[in-house]
mmCIF file of C-alpha atoms in Angstrom:
data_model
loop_
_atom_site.group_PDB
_atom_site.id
_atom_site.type_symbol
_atom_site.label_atom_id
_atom_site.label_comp_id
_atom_site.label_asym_id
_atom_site.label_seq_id
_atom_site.Cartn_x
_atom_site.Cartn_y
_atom_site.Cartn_z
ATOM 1 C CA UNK A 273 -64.204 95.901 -60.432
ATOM 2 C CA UNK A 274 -62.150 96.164 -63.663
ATOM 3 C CA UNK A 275 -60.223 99.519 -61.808
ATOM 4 C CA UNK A 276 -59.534 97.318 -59.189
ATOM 5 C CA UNK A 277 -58.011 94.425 -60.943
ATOM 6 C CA UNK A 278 -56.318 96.647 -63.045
ATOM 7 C CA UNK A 279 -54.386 98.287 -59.615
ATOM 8 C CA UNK A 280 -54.292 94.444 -58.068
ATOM 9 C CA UNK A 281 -52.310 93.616 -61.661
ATOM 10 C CA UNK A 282 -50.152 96.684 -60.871
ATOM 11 C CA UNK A 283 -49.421 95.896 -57.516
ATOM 12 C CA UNK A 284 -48.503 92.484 -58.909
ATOM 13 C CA UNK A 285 -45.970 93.766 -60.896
ATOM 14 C CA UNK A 286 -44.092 95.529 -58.035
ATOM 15 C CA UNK A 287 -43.849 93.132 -56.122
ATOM 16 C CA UNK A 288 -42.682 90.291 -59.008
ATOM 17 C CA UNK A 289 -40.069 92.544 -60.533
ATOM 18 C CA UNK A 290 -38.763 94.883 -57.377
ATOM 19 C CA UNK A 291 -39.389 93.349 -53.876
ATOM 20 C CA UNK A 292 -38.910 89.328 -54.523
ATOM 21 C CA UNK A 293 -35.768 89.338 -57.023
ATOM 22 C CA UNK A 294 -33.914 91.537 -54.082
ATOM 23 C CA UNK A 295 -35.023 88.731 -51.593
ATOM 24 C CA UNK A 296 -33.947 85.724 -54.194
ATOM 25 C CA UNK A 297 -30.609 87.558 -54.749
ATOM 26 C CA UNK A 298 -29.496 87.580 -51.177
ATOM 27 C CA UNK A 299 -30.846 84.160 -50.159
ATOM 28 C CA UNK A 300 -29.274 82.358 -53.663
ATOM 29 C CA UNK A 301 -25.706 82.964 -51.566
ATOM 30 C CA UNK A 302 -26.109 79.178 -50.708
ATOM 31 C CA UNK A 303 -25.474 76.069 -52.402
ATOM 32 C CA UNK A 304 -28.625 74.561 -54.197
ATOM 33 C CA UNK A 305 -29.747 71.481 -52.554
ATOM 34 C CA UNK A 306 -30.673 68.821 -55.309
ATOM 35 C CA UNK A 307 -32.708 66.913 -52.994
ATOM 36 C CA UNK A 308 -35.192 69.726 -52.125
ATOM 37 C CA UNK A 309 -38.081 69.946 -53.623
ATOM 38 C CA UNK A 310 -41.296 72.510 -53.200
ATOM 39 C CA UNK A 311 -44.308 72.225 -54.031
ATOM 40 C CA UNK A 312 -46.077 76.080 -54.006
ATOM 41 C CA UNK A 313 -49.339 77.189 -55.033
ATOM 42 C CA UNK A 314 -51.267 80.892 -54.151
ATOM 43 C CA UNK A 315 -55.069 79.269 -54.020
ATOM 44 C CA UNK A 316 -55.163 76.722 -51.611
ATOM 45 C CA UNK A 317 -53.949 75.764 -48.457
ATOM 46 C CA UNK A 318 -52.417 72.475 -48.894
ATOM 47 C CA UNK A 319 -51.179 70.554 -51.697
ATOM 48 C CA UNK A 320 -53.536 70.390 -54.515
ATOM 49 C CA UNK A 321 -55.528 67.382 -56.690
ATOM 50 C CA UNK A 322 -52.395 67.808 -59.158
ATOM 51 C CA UNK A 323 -49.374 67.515 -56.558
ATOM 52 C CA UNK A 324 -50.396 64.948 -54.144
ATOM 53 C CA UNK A 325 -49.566 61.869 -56.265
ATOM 54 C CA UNK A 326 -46.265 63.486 -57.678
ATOM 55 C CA UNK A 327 -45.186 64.780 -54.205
ATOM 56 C CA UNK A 328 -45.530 60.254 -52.856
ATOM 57 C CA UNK A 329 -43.975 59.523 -55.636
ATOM 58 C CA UNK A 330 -40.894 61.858 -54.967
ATOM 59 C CA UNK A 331 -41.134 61.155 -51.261
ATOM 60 C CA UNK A 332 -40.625 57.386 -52.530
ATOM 61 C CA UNK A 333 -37.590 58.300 -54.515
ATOM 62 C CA UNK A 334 -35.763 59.904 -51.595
ATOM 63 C CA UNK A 335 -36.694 63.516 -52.184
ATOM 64 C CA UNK A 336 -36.982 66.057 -49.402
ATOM 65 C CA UNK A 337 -40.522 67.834 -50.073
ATOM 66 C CA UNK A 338 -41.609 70.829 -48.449
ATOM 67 C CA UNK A 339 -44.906 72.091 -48.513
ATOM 68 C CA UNK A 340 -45.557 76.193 -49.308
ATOM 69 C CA UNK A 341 -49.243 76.300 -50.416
ATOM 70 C CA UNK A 342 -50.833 79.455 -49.225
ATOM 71 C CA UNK A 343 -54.550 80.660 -50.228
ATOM 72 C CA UNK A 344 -53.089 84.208 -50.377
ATOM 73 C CA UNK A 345 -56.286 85.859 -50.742
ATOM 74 C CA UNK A 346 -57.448 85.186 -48.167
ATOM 75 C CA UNK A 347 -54.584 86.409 -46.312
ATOM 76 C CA UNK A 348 -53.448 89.241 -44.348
ATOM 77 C CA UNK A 349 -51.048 91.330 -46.483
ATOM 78 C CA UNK A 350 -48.588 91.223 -44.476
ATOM 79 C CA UNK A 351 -48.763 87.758 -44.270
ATOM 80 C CA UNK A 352 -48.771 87.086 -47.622
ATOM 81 C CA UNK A 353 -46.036 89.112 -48.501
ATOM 82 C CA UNK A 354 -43.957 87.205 -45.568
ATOM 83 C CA UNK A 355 -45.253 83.764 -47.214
ATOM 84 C CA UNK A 356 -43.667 84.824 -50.667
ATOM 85 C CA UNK A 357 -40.128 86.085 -48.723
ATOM 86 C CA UNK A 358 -39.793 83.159 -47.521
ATOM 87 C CA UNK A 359 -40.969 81.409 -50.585
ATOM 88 C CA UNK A 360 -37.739 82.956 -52.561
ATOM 89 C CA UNK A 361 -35.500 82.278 -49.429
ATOM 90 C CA UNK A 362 -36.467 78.193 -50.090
ATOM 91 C CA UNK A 363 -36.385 79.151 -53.919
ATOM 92 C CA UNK A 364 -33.273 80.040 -54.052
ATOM 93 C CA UNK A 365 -31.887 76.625 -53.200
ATOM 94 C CA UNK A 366 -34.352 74.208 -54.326
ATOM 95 C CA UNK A 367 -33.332 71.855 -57.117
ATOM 96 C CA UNK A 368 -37.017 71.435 -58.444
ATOM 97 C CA UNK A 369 -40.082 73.130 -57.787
ATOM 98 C CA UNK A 370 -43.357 71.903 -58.839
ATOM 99 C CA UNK A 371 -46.630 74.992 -59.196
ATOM 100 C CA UNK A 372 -49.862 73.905 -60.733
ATOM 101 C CA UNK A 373 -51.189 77.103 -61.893
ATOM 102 C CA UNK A 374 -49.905 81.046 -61.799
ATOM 103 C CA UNK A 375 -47.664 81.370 -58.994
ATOM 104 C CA UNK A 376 -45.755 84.793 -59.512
ATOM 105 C CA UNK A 377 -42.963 84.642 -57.297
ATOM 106 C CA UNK A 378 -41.314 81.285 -59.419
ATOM 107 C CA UNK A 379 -41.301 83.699 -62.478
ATOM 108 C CA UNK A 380 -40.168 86.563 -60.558
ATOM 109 C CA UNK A 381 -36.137 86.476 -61.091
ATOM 110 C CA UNK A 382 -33.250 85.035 -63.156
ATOM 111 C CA UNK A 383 -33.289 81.829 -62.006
ATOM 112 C CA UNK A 384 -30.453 79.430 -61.147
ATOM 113 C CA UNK A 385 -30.078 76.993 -64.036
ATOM 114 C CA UNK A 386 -29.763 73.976 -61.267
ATOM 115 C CA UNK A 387 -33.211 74.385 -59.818
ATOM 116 C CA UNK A 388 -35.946 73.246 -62.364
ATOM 117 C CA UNK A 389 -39.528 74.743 -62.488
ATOM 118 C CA UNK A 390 -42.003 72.482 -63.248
ATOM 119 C CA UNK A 391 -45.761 73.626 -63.871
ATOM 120 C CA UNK A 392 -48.949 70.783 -63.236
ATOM 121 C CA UNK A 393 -51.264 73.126 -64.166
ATOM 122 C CA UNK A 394 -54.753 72.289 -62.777
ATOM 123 C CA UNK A 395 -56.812 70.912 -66.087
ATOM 124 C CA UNK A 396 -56.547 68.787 -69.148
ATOM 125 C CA UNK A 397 -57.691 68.852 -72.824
ATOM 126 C CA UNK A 398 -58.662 72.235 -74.434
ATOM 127 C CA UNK A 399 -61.306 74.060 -74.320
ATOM 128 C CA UNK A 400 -61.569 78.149 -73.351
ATOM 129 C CA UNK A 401 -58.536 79.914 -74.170
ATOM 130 C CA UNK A 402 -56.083 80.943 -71.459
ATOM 131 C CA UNK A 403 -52.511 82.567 -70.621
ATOM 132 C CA UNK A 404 -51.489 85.168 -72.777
ATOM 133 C CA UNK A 405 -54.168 84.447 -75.227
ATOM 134 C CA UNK A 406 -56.770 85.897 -73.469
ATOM 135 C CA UNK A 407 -56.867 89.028 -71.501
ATOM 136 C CA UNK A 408 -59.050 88.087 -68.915
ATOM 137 C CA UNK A 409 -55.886 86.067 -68.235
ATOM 138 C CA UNK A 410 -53.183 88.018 -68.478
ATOM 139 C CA UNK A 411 -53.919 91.802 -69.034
ATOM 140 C CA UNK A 412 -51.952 93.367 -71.578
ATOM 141 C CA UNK A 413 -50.879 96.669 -69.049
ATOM 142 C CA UNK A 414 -49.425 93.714 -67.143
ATOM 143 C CA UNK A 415 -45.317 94.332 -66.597
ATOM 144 C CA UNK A 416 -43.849 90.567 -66.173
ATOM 145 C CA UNK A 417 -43.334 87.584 -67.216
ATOM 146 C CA UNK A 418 -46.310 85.569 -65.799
ATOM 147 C CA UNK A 419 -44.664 81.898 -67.000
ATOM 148 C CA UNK A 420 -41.001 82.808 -67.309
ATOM 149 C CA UNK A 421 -38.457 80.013 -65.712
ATOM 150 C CA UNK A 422 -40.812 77.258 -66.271
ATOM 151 C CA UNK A 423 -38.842 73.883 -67.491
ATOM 152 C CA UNK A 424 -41.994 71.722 -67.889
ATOM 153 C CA UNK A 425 -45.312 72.186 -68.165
ATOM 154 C CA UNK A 426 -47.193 68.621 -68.453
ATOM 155 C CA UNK A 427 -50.238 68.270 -70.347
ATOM 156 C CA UNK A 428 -52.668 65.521 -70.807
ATOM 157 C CA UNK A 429 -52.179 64.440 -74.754
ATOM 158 C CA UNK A 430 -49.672 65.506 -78.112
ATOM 159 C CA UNK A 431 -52.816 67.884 -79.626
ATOM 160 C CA UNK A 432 -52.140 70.199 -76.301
ATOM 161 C CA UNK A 433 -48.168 70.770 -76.259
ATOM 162 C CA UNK A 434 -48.090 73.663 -79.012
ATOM 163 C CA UNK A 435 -51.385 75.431 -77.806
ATOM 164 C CA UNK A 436 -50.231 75.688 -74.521
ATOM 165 C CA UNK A 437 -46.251 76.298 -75.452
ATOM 166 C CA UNK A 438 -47.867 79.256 -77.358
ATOM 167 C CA UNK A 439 -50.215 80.551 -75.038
ATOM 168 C CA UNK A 440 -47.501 80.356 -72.257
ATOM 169 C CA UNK A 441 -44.862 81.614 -74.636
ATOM 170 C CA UNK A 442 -42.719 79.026 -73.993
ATOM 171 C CA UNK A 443 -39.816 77.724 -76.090
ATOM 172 C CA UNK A 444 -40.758 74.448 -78.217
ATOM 173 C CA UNK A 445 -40.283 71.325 -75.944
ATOM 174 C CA UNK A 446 -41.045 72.589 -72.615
ATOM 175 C CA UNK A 447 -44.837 71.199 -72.792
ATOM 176 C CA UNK A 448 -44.335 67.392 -72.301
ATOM 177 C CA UNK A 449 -47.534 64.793 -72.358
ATOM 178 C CA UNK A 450 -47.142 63.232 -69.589
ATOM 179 C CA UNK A 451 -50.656 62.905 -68.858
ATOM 180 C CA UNK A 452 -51.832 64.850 -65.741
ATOM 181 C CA UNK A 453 -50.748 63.618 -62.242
ATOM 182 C CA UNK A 454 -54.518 64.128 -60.924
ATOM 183 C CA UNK A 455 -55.956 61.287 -63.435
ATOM 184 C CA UNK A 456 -53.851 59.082 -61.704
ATOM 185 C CA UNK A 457 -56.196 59.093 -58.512
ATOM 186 C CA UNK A 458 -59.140 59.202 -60.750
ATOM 187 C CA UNK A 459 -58.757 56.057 -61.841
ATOM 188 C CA UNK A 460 -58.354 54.553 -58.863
ATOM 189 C CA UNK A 461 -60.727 51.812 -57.647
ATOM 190 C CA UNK A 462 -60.065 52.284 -54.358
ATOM 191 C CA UNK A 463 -60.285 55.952 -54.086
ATOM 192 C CA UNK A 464 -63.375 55.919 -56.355
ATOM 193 C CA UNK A 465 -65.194 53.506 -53.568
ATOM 194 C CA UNK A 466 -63.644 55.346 -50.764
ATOM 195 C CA UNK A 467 -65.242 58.949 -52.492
ATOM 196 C CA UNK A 468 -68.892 57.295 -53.016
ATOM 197 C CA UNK A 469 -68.942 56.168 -49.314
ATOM 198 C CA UNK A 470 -68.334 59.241 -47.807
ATOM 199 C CA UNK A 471 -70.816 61.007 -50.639
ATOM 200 C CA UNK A 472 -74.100 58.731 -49.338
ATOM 201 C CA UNK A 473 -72.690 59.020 -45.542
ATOM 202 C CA UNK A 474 -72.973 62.907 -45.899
ATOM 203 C CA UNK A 475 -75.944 62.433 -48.320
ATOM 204 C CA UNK A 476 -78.195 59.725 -47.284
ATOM 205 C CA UNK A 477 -80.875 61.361 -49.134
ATOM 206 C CA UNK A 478 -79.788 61.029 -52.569
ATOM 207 C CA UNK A 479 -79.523 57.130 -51.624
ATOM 208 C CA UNK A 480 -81.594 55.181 -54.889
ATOM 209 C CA UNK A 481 -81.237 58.575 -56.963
ATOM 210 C CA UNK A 482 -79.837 59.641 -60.000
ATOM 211 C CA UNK A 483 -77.048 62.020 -59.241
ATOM 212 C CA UNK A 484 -76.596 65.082 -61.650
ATOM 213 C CA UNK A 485 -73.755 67.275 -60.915
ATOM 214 C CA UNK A 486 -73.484 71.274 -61.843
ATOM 215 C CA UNK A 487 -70.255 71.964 -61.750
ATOM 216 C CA UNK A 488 -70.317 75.901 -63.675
ATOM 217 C CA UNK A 489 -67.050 77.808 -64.937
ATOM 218 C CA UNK A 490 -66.840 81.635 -65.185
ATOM 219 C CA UNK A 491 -66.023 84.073 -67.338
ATOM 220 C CA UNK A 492 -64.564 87.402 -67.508
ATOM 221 C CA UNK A 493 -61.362 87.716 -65.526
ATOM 222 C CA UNK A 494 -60.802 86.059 -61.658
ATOM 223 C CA UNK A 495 -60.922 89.170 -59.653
ATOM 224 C CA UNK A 496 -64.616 89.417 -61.251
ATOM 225 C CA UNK A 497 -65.942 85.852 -61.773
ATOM 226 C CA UNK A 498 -69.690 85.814 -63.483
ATOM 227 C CA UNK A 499 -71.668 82.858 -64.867
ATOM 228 C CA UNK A 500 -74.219 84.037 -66.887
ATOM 229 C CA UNK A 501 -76.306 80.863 -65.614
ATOM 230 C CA UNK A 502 -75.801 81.574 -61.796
ATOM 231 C CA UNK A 503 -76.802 85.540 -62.370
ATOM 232 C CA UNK A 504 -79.845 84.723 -64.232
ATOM 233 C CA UNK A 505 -81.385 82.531 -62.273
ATOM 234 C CA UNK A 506 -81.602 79.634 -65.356
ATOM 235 C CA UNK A 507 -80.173 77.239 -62.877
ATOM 236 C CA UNK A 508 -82.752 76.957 -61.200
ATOM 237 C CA UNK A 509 -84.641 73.849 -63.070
ATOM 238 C CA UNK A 510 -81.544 71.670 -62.182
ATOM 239 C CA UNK A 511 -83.873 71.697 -58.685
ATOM 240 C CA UNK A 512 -86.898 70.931 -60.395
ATOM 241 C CA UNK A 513 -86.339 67.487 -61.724
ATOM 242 C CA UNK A 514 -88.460 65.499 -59.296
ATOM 243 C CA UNK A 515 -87.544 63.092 -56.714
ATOM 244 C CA UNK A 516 -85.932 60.719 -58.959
ATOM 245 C CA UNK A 517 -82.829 62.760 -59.481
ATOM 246 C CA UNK A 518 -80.342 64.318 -56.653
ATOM 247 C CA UNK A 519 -78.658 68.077 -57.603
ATOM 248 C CA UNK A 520 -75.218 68.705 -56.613
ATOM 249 C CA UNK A 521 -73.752 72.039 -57.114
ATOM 250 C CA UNK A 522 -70.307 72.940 -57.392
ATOM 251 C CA UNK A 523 -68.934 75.682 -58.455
ATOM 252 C CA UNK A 524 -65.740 76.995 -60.224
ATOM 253 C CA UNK A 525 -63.483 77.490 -56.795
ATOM 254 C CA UNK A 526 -63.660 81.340 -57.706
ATOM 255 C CA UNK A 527 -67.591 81.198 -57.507
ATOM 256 C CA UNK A 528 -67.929 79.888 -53.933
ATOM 257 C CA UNK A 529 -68.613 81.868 -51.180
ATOM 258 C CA UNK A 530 -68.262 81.217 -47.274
ATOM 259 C CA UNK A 531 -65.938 78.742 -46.297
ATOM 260 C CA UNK A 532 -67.605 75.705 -49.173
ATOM 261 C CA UNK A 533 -64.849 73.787 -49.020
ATOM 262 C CA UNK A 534 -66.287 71.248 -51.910
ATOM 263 C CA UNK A 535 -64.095 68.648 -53.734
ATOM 264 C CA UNK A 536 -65.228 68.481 -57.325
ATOM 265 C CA UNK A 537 -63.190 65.730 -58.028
ATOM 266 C CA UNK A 538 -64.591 63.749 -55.354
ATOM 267 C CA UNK A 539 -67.439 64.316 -57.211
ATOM 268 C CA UNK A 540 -66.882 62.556 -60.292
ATOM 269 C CA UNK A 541 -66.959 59.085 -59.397
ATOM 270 C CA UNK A 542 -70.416 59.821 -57.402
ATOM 271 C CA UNK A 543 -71.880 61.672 -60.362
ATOM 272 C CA UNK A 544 -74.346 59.900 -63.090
ATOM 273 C CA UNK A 545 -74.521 63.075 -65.107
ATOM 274 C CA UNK A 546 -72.336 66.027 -65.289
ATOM 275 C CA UNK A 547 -73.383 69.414 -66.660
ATOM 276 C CA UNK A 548 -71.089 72.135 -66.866
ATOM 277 C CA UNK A 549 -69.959 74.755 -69.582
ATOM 278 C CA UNK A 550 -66.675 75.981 -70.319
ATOM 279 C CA UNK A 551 -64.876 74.129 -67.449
ATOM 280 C CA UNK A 552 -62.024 71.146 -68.259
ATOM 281 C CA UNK A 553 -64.023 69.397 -65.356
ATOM 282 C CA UNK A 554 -65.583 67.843 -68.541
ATOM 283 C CA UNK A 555 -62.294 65.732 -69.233
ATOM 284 C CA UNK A 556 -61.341 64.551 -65.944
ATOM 285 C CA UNK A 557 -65.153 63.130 -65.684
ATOM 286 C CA UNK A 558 -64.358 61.612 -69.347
ATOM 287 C CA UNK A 559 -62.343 58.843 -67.430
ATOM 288 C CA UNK A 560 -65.477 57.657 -66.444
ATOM 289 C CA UNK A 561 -66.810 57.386 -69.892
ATOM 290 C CA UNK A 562 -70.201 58.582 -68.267
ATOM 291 C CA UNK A 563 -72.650 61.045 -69.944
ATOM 292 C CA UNK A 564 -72.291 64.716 -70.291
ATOM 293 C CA UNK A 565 -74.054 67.697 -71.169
ATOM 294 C CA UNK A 566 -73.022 71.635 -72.203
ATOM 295 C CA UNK A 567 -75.448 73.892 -70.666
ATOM 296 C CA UNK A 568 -73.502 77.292 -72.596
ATOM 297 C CA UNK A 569 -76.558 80.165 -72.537
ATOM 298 C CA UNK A 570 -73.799 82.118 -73.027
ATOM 299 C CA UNK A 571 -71.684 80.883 -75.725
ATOM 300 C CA UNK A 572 -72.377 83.532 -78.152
ATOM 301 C CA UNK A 573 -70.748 86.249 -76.231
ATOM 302 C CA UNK A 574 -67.878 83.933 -74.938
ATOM 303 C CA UNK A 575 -66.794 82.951 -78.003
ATOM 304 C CA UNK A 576 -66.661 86.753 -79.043
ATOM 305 C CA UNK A 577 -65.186 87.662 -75.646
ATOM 306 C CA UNK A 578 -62.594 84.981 -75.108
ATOM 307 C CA UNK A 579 -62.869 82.262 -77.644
ATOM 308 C CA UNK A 580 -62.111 78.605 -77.963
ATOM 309 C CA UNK A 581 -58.856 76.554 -79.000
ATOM 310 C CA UNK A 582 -61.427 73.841 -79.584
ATOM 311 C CA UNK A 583 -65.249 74.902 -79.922
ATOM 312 C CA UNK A 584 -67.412 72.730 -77.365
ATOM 313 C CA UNK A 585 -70.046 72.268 -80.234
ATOM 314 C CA UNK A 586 -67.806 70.119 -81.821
ATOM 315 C CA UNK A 587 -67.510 67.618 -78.506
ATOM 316 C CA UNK A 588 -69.797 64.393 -78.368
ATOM 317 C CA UNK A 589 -72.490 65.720 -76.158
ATOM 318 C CA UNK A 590 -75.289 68.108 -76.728
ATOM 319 C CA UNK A 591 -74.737 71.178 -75.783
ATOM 320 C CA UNK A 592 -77.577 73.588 -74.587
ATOM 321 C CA UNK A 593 -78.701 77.062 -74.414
ATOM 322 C CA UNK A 594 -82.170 77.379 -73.188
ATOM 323 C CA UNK A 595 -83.423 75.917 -69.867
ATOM 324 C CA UNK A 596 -85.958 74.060 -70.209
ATOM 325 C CA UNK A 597 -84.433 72.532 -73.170
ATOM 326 C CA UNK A 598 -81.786 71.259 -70.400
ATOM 327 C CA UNK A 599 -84.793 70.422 -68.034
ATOM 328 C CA UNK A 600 -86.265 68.299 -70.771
ATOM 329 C CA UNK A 601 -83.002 66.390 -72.169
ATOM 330 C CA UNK A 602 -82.311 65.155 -68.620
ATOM 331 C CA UNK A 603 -85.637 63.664 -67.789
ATOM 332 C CA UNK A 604 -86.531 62.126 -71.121
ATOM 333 C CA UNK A 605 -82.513 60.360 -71.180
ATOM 334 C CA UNK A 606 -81.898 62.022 -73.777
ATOM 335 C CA UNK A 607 -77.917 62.787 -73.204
ATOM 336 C CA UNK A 608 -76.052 59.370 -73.782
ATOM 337 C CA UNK A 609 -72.844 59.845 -75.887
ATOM 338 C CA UNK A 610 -71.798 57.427 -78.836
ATOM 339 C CA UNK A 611 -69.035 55.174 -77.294
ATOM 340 C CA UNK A 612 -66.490 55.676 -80.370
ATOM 341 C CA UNK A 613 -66.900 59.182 -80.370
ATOM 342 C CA UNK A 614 -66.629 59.007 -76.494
ATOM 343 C CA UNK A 615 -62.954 57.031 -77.000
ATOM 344 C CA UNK A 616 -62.262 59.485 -79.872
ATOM 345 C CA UNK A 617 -62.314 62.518 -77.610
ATOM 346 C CA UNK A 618 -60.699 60.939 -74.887
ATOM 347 C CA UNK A 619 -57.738 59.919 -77.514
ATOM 348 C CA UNK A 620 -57.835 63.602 -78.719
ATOM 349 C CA UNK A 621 -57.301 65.545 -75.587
ATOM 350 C CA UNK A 622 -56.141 63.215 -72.580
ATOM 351 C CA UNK A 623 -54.592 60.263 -74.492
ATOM 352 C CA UNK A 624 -51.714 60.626 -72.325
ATOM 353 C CA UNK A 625 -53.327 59.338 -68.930
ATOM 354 C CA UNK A 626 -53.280 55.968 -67.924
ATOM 355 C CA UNK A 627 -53.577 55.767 -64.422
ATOM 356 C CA UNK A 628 -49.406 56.451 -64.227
ATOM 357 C CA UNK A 629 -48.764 59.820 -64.878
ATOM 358 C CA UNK A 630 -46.696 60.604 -61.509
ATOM 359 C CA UNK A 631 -44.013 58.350 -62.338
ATOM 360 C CA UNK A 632 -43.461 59.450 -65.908
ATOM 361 C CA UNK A 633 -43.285 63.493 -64.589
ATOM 362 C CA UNK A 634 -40.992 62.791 -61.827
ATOM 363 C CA UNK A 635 -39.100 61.069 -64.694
ATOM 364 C CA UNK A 636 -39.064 64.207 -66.805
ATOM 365 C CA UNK A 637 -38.574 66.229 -64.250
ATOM 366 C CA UNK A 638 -35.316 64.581 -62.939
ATOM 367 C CA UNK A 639 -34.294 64.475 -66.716
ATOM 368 C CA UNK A 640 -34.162 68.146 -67.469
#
């Protein structure tokens, strides 16, 4: 697997810094249209969690949005290499376009200084390191600028802008908090009702029960997801926890096989519990200010392997390694988090999101 994400990575790089500058060139021949906006993203097929609330409120404002989100592996080549053409045709004369994680053909030319790049990203807080801070991010034999032309990159409180402005290798300022655009519909009241009907329509047995939700990261690098969790079997007693609890399990969108289509977030409002390990799941479930556990039995070799910015032992929750240790915490209760140190990690890492986070990025974003 590593050869072969080593020659996807090379392939990459071709394509970045020969075939889509060539395209950009020729299409930038036209006027930029300040109006036009693009939202583009390579994993899913539709706008994500992170756009839809700053797409309405742009739509609002008079903005001409246009859709290019693309789930390119699961594409055709040929298709997907026609989906990024015409990408850098729109590029080219676009006067903001909004990503919300790696999209390769935004950082892929010289830029016109008119059109603004503007990066959601798709999690808040800090936790596992990322960018060019870890290799199972960004390999070193990589040839490109993975982040180059980005503007803005919004992030959900102050303690994140110089971790990620370093990680990204961005110049100081470009990492704004804004607070993150998907928080917004998290605190909804509406949408939080609207998510736990549809839950016990599709779920009537887990009507009366406790609801625990799995919701596992990965590690190593995304063209060879593992979780040592999932590959050991030590799962497994999340499904043994008797009929007073329900088990939902959702993985890290790079674990899931078939065509599981499963909404995390849509499963934070329905969830009593959360468990999960490295994932930043953890802080968009903090706006619920509803118990949490770290199930890590792997956190020796991550923290060797990839490391923290911030380590999770150090987050209001216990934070397990061994099974049955899990098994017994969640039967016996014993999980509840202090309520100042609850506040005090929300403050820390997503301080910045207050239910209005939409408004303040298109702000910035029209600002640059």
């Amino acid at each position: 697997m590593k050869k072969f994400f080593k020659t996807k990575q090379k392939i990459k790089s071709v394509v970045q810094n020969e075939f889509l500058p060539r395209i950009y060139d020729k299409a930038k021949k036209s006027p930029v249209d300040p109006k036009k906006v693009i939202f583009a993203d390579a994993h899913s097929n539709g706008l994500t969690d992170n756009m839809i609330p700053v797409a309405r409120a742009l739509k609002k404002r008079g903005y001409n949005v246009k859709v290019m989100c693309r789930d390119i592996g699961r594409m055709k080549s040929v298709d997907a290499m026609s989906f990024m053409r015409q990408f850098m045709i729109e590029y080219a004369t676009s006067g903001m376009i909004f990503v919300s994680s790696y999209f390769l053909p935004v950082s892929s030319c010289e830029k016109r200084t008119e059109t603004k790049v503007i990066q959601l990203w798709h999690s808040g807080g800090l936790l596992k390191k990322m960018g060019y801070d870890t290799t199972d991010d960004i390999p070193e034999y990589y040839k490109g600028d993975v982040t180059k032309n980005y503007d803005l990159v919004t992030v959900s409180a102050p303690v994140c802008e110089e971790v990620w402005e370093s990680a990204l290798k961005l110049k100081p300022g470009t990492a704004k908090s804004t607070g993150i655009a998907r928080v917004d519909t998290l605190m909804d009241k509406r949408w939080q009702e609207r998510c736990r009907e549809k839950f016990f329509n599709e779920h009537n047995e887990a009507l009366g029960k406790k609801v625990v939700l799995y919701a596992p990261s990965f590690s190593g690098n995304a063209a060879d997801p593992k979780c040592a969790a999932l590959r050991s079997g030590q799962d497994r007693v999340l499904y043994e926890l008797g009929d007073d609890w329900y088990t939902v399990f959702a993985p890290h969108p790079l674990m899931r096989t078939g065509k599981d289509s499963i909404n995390s977030t849509e499963l934070l409002p329905v969830a009593d519990l959360l468990i999960t390990d490295y994932s930043s799941i953890v802080f968009d479930y903090a706006v619920y200010r509803k118990p949490f556990v770290l199930y890590c039995p792997d956190i020796e070799s991550f923290r060797a392997e990839r490391g923290f910015y911030k380590d999770p032992e150090t987050f209001p929750c216990r934070l397990i390694t061994d099974p049955q240790e899990l098994k017994e915490c969640i039967l016996s209760g014993d999980y509840d988090i202090d309520p100042e140190a609850y506040e005090a990690f929300w403050k820390e890492y997503m301080g910045s999101c207050d239910g209005h986070a939409a408004e303040r990025i298109v702000d910035a974003a029209i600002a640059l």
